[in-house]
Short mmCIF file of C-alpha atoms in Angstrom, two decimals:
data_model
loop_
_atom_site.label_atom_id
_atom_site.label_comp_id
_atom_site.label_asym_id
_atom_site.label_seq_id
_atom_site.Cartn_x
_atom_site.Cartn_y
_atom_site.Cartn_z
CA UNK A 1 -6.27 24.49 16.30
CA UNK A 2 -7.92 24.76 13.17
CA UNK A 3 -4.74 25.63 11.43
CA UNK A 4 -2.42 23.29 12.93
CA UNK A 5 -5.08 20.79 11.40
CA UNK A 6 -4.95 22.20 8.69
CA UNK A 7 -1.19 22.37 8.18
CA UNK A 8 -1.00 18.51 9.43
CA UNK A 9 -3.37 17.23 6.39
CA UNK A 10 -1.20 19.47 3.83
CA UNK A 11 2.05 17.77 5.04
CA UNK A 12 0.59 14.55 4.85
CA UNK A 13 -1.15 15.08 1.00
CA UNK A 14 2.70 16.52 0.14
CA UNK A 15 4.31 13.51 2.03
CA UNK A 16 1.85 10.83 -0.34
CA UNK A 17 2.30 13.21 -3.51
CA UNK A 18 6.11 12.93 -2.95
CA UNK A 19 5.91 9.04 -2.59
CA UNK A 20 3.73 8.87 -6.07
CA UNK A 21 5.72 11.20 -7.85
CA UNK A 22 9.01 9.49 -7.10
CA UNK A 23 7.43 6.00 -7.68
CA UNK A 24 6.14 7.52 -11.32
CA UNK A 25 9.43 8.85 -11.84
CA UNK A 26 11.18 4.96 -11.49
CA UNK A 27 8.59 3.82 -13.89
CA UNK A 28 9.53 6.54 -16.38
CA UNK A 29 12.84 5.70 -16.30
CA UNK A 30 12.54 1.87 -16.33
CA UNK A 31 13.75 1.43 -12.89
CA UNK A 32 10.83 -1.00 -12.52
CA UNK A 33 11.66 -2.69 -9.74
CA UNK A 34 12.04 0.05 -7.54
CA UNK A 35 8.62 1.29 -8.83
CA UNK A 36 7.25 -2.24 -8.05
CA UNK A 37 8.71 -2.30 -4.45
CA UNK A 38 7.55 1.33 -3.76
CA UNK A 39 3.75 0.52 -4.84
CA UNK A 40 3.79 -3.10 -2.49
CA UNK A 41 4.91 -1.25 0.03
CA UNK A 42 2.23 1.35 0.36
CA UNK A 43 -0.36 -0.79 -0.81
CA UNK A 44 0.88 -3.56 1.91
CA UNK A 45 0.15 -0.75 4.39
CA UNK A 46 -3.52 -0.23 3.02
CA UNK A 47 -4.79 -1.34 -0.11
CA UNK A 48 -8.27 0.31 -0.02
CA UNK A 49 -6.63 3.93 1.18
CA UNK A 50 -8.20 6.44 -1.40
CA UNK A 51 -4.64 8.01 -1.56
CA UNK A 52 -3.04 4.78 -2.42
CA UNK A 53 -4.95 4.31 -5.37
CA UNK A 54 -2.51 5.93 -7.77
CA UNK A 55 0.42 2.53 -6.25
CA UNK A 56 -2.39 0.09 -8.30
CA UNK A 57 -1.98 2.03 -11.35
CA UNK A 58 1.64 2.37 -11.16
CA UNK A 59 2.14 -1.41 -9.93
CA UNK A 60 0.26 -2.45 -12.41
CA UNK A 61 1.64 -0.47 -15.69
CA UNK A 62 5.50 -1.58 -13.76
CA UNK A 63 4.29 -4.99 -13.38
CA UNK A 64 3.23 -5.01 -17.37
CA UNK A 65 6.43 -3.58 -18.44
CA UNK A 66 8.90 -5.19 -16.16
CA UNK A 67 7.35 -8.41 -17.32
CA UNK A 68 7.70 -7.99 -21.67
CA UNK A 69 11.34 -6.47 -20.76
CA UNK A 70 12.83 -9.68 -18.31
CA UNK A 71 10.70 -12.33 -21.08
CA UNK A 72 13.10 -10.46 -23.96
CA UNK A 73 15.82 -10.32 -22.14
CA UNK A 74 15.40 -14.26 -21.40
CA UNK A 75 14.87 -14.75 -24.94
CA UNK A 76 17.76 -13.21 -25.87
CA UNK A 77 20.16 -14.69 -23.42
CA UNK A 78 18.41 -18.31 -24.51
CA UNK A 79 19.29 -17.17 -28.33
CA UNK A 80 22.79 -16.54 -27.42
CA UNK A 81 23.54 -20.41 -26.83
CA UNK A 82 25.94 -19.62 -24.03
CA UNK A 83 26.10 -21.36 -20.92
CA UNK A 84 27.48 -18.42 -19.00
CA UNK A 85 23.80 -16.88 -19.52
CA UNK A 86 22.20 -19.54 -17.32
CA UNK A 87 22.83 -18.36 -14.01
CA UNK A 88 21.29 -14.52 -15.44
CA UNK A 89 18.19 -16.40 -17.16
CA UNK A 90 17.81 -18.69 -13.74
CA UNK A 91 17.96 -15.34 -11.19
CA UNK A 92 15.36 -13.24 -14.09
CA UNK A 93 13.27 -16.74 -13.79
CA UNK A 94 13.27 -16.68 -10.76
CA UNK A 95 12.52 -12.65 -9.98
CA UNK A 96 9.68 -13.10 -12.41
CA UNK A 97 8.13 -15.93 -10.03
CA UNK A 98 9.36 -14.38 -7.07
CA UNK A 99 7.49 -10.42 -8.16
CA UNK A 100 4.17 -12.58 -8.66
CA UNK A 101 3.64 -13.88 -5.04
CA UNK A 102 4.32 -10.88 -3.69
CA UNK A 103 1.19 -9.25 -5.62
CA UNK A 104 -0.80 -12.56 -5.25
CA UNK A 105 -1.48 -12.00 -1.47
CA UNK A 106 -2.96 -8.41 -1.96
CA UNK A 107 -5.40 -9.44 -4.76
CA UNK A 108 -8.05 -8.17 -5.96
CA UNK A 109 -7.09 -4.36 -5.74
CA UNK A 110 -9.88 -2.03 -7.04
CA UNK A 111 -9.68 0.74 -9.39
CA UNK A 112 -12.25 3.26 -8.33
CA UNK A 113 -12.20 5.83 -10.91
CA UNK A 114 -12.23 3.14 -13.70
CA UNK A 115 -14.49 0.35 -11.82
CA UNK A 116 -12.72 -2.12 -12.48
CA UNK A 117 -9.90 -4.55 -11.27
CA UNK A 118 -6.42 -4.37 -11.94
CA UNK A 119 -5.27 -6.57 -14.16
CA UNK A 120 -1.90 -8.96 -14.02
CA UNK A 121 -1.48 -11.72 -16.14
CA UNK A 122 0.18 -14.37 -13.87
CA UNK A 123 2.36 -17.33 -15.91
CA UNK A 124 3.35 -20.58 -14.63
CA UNK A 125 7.42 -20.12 -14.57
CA UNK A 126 7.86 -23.76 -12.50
CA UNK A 127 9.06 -25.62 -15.23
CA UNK A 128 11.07 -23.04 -16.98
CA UNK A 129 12.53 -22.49 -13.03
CA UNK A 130 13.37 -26.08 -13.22
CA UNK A 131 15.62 -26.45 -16.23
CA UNK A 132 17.09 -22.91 -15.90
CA UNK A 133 18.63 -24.50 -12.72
CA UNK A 134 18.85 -28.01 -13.80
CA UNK A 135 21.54 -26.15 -16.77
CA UNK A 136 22.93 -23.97 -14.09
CA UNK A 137 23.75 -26.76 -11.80
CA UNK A 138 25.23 -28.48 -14.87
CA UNK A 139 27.14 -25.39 -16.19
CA UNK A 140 28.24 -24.81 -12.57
CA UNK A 141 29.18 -28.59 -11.24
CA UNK A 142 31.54 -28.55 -14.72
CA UNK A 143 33.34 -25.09 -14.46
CA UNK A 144 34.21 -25.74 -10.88
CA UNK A 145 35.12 -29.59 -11.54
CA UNK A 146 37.63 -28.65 -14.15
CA UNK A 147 38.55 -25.32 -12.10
CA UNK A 148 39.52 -28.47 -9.91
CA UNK A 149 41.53 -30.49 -12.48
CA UNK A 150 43.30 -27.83 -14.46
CA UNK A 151 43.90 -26.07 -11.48
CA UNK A 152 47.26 -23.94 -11.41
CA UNK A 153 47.50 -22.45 -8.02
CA UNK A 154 45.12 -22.90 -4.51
CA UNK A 155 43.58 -19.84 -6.05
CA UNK A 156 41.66 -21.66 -8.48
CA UNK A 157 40.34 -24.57 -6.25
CA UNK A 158 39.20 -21.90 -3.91
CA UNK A 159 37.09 -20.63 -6.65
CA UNK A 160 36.02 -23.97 -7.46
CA UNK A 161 34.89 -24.32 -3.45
CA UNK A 162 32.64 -20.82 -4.14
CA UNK A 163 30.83 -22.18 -7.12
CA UNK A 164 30.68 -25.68 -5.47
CA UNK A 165 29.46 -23.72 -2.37
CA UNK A 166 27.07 -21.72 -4.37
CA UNK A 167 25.69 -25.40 -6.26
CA UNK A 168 24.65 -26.32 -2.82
CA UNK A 169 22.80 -23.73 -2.05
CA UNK A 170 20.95 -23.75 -5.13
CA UNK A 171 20.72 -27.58 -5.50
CA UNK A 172 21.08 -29.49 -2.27
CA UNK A 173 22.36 -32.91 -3.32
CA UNK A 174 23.30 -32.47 -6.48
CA UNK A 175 25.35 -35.67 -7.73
CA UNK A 176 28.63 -35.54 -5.63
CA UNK A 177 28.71 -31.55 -4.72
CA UNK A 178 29.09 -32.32 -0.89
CA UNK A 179 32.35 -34.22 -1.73
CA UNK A 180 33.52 -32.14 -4.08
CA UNK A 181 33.27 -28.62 -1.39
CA UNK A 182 35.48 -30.83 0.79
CA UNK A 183 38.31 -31.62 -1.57
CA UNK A 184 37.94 -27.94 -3.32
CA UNK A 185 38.52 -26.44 0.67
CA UNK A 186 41.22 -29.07 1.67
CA UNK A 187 43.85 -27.91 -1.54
CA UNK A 188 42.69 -24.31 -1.19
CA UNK A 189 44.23 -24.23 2.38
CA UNK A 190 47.43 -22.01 3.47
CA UNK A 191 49.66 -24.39 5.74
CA UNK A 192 51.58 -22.34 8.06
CA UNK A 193 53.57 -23.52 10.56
CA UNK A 194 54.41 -21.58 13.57
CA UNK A 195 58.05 -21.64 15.67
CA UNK A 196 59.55 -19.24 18.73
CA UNK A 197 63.10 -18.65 18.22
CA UNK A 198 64.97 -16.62 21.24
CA UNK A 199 67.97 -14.70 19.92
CA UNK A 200 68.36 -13.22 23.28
CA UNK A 201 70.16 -14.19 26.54
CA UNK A 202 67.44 -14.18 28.66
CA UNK A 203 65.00 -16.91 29.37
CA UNK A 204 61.33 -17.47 27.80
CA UNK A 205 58.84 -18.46 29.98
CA UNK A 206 57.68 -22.29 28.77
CA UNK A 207 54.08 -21.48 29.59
CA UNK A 208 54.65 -17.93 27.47
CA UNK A 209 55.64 -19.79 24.32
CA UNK A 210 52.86 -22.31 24.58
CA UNK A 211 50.17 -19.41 25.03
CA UNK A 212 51.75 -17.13 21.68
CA UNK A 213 51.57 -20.83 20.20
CA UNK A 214 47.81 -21.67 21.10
CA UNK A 215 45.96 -20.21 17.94
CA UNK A 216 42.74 -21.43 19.30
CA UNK A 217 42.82 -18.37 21.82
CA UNK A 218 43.11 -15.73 19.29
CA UNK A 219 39.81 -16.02 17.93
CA UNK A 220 40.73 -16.01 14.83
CA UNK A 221 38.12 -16.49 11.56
CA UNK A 222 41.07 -17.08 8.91
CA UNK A 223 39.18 -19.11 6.49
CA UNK A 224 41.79 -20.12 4.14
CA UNK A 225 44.74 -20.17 6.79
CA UNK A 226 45.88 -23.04 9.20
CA UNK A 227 48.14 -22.50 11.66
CA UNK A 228 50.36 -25.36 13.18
CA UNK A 229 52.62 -24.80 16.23
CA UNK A 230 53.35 -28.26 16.01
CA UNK A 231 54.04 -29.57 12.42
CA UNK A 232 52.54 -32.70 11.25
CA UNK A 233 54.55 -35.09 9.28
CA UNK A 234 51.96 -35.67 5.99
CA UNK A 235 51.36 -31.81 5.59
CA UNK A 236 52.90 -29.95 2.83
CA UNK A 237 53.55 -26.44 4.58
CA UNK A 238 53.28 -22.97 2.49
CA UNK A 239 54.43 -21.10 4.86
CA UNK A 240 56.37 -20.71 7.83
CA UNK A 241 56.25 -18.08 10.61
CA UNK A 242 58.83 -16.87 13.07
CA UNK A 243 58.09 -15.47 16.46
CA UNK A 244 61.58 -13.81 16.91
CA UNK A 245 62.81 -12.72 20.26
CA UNK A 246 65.93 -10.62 19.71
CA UNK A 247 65.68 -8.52 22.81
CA UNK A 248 64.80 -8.09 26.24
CA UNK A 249 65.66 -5.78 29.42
CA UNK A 250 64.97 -5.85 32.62
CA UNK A 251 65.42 -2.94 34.82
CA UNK A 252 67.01 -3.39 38.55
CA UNK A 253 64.59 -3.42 41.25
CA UNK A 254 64.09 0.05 42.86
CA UNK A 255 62.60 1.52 45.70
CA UNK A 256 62.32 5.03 45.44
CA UNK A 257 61.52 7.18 48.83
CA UNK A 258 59.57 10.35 49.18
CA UNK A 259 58.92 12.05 52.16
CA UNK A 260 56.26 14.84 52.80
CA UNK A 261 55.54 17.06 55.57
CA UNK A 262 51.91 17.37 56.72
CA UNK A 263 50.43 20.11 59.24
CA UNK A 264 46.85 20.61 59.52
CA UNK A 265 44.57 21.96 62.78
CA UNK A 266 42.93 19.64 64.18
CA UNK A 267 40.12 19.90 67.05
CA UNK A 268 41.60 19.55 70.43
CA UNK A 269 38.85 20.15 73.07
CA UNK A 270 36.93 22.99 74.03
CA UNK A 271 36.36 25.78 75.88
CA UNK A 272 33.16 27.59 77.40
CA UNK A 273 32.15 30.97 75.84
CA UNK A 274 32.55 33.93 78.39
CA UNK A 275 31.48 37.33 78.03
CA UNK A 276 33.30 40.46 78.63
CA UNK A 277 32.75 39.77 82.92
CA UNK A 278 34.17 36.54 82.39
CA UNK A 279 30.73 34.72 82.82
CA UNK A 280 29.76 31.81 81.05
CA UNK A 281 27.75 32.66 78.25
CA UNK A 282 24.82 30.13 77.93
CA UNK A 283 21.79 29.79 75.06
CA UNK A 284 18.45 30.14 75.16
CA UNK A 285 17.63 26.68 76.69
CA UNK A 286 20.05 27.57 79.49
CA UNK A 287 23.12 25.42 77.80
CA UNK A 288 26.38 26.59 78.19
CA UNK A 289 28.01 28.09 74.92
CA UNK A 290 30.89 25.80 73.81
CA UNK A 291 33.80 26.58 71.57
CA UNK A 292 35.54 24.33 70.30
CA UNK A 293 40.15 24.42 70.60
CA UNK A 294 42.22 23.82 67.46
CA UNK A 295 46.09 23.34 67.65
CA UNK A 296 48.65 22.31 64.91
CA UNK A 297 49.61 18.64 64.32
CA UNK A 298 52.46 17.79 62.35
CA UNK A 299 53.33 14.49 60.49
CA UNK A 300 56.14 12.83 58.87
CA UNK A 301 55.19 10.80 55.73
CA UNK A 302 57.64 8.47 53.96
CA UNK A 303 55.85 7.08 50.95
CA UNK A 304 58.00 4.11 49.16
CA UNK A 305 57.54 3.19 45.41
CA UNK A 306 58.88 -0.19 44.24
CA UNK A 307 59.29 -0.10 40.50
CA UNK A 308 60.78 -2.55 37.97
CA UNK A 309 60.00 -2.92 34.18
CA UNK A 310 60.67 -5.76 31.34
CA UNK A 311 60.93 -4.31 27.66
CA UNK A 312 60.62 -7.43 24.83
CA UNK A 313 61.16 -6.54 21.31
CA UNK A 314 61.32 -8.93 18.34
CA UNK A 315 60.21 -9.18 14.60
CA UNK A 316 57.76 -11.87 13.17
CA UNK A 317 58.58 -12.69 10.00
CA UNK A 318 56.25 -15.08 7.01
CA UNK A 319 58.38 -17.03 4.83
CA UNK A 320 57.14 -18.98 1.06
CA UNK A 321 58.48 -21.87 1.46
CA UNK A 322 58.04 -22.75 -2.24
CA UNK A 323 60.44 -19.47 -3.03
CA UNK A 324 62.42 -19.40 0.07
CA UNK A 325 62.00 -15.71 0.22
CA UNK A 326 60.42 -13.81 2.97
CA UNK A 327 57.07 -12.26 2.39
CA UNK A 328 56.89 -9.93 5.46
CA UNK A 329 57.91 -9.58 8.40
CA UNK A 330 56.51 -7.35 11.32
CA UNK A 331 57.81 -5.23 14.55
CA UNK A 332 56.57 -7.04 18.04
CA UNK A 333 57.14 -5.29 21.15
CA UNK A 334 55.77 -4.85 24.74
CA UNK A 335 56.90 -3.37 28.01
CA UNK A 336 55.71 -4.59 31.42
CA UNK A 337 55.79 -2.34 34.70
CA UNK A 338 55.67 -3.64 37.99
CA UNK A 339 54.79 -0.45 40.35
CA UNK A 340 54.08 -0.88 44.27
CA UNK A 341 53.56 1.66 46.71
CA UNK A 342 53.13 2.19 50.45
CA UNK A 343 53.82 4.35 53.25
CA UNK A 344 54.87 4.55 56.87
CA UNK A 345 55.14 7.50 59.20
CA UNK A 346 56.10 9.55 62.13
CA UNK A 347 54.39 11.96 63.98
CA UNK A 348 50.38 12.69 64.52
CA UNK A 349 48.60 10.80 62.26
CA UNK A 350 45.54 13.31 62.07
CA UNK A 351 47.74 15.68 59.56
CA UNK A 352 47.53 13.36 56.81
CA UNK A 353 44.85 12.95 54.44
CA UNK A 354 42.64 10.00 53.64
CA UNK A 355 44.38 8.57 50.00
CA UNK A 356 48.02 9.04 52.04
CA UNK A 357 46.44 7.30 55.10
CA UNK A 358 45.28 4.32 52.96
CA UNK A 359 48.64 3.96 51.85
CA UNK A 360 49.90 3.02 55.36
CA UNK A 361 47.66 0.40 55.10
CA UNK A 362 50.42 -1.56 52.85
CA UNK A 363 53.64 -2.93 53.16
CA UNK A 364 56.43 -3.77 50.88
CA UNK A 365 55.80 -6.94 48.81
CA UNK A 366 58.51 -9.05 46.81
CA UNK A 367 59.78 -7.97 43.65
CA UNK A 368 58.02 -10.38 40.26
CA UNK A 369 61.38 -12.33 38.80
CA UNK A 370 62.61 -11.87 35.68
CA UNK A 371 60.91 -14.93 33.97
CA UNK A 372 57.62 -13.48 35.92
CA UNK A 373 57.75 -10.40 34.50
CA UNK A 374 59.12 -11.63 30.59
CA UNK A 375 55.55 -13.47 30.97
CA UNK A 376 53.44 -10.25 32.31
CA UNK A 377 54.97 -8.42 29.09
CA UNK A 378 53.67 -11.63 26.64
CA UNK A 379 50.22 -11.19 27.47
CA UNK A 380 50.43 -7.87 25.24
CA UNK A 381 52.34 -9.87 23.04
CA UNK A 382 49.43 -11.74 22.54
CA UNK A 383 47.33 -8.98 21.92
CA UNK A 384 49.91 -7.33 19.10
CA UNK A 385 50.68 -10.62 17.40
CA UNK A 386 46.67 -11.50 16.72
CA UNK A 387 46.75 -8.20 15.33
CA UNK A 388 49.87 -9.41 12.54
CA UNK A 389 48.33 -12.62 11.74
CA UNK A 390 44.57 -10.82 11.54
CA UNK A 391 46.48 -8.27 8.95
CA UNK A 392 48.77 -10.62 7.47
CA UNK A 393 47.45 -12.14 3.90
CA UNK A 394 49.08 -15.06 1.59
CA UNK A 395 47.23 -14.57 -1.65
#
């Protein structure tokens, strides 16, 4: 027991070496933050732990150094004069600010061996917070407004909408930024509009062509993509898609027969056991001895299988309708089986087993038509063509 203790508290001193070693090794190599998360952590856990007291040294040397490196890095940025640094000097800002309330909360933290406090000197970065993002919301509001105005293709308003997007966040309400996300996203849209063309000689289903059509059921989460089954007059269209039908057979209807022959022994009474006099044999409680009689039953089985199938097979193809040319163009094709079976018979029923005898529980039903059965093949249609338009990308 004594060893297993033992060998528990070594693992554990090894385990809390291991953490301070690889949190001195981040400092080392200026990886400050990492040493500054690493020390919160375990010091979050317990500050006054006696093996945690090595995290206060190393968060506080980290804190020190991480500090003079992100103020000269500011100052350089600053000295640079370019207003593509603001967003870098706003985030170091606002790490700086961010670094100190995390160590506020665990303050004071004790340094045994030294008796003394640790020691961070905490700055005031609200006002330097404020016009690093009063400039960035400047710097960004302009880049993305004349993204907007010299834009060349939907490409560039939809990186105006990001940075417009990303203004928000940072600055709810700044001057017209609500507006200017809704204009940015309305050009930045792909129109496409949507059309079923049957190049075959067999009839669609009305109800299957309105479901391919209803892009509300797909689920879809295309961002930057509208799809209209029903063009509207003031839209410009990029796009157009075709939902080809160029092929579809249906098979006759068949009913296919199969008979089987079934014996089996089956119980069929009983006799009394008799011994070699010919008297009945009884038990010990004076019962007579019964044996039970098997004979041979024999059934005819005629199992029926009604069968018919519907094979669809088109192509849906993307068009530019700024070029004329087609972009892509995909393989769509399902198959549909209708399959019915049931049974009837002759003979003893008793030779057949229980999945054949659950057969004769059905009868013959009528054959799905052909527009019934075109439909029962769309709704893996529907499946296959989310999948193109999930895949398929404009820009």
């Amino acid at each position: 027991m004594k060893k297993l203790l033992l060998t528990g508290i070594s693992a554990l001193f090894l385990l809390a070496c291991g953490g301070v070693k690889k949190t001195q090794e981040a400092l080392n190599t200026g990886n400050y933050g990492s040493a500054i998360n690493k020390s919160l952590s375990n010091l979050a856990d317990n500050k006054t732990k006696k093996g945690h007291q090595p995290y206060i040294l190393l968060l506080e040397e980290a804190y020190q150094k991480n500090t003079e490196r992100e103020l000269s890095r500011i100052a350089f940025l600053e000295k640079e004069e370019n207003p593509a640094n603001y967003e870098a000097i706003y985030n170091t800002y606002h790490n700086l600010h961010t670094i100190q309330e995390r160590i506020r909360p665990l303050l004071p933290l004790f340094i045994n061996e030294e008796n003394r406090e640790a020691q961070f000197s905490f700055k005031n970065y609200q006002n330097q917070l404020l016009d690093a993002k009063d400039q960035l919301s400047e710097y960004l509001y302009d880049n993305a407004s004349d993204l907007m105005e010299n834009a060349n293709n939907k490409g560039d308003f939809r990186r105006a909408y990001d940075d417009f997007k990303y203004l928000d966040e940072l600055n709810p309400g700044f001057e017209d930024t609500r507006n200017k996300i809704e204009e940015a996203y309305a050009k930045g849209l792909d129109y496409v509009k949507v059309g079923v063309v049957n190049q075959t000689q067999q009839i669609i289903p009305g109800r299957l062509q309105e479901e391919l059509l209803n892009f509300n059921t797909y689920g879809l989460n295309e961002h930057w993509t509208r799809y209209h089954a029903n063009p509207l007059p003031n839209v410009n269209y990029d796009y157009d898609m075709q939902v080809a039908f160029r092929e579809i057979n249906i098979s006759p209807e068949q009913v296919n027969e199969k008979q089987l022959i079934k014996e089996k022994q089956v119980k069929d009474g009983y006799r009394y056991a008799t011994d070699q006099n010919g008297n009945v044999v009884k038990d010990s409680l004076g019962n007579k001895i019964k044996i039970d009689k098997y004979k041979t039953v024999r059934c005819d089985f005629y199992q029926f299988t009604q069968f018919k199938t519907a094979q669809v097979a088109g192509l849906v193809s993307f068009t530019d309708l700024r070029t004329k040319q087609e972009i892509n163009s995909y393989p769509l094709a399902s198959e549909f089986v209708f399959e019915h079976v049931y049974a009837n018979y002759e003979g003893d029923k008793r030779a057949l087993d229980n999945d054949l005898i659950a057969l004769l529980r059905l009868a013959a039903v009528p054959f799905p038509t052909n527009e019934q059965m075109v439909y029962d093949a769309g709704e893996d249609l529907k499946a296959r063509l989310k999948g193109i338009i999930t895949q398929q990308r404009f820009n």
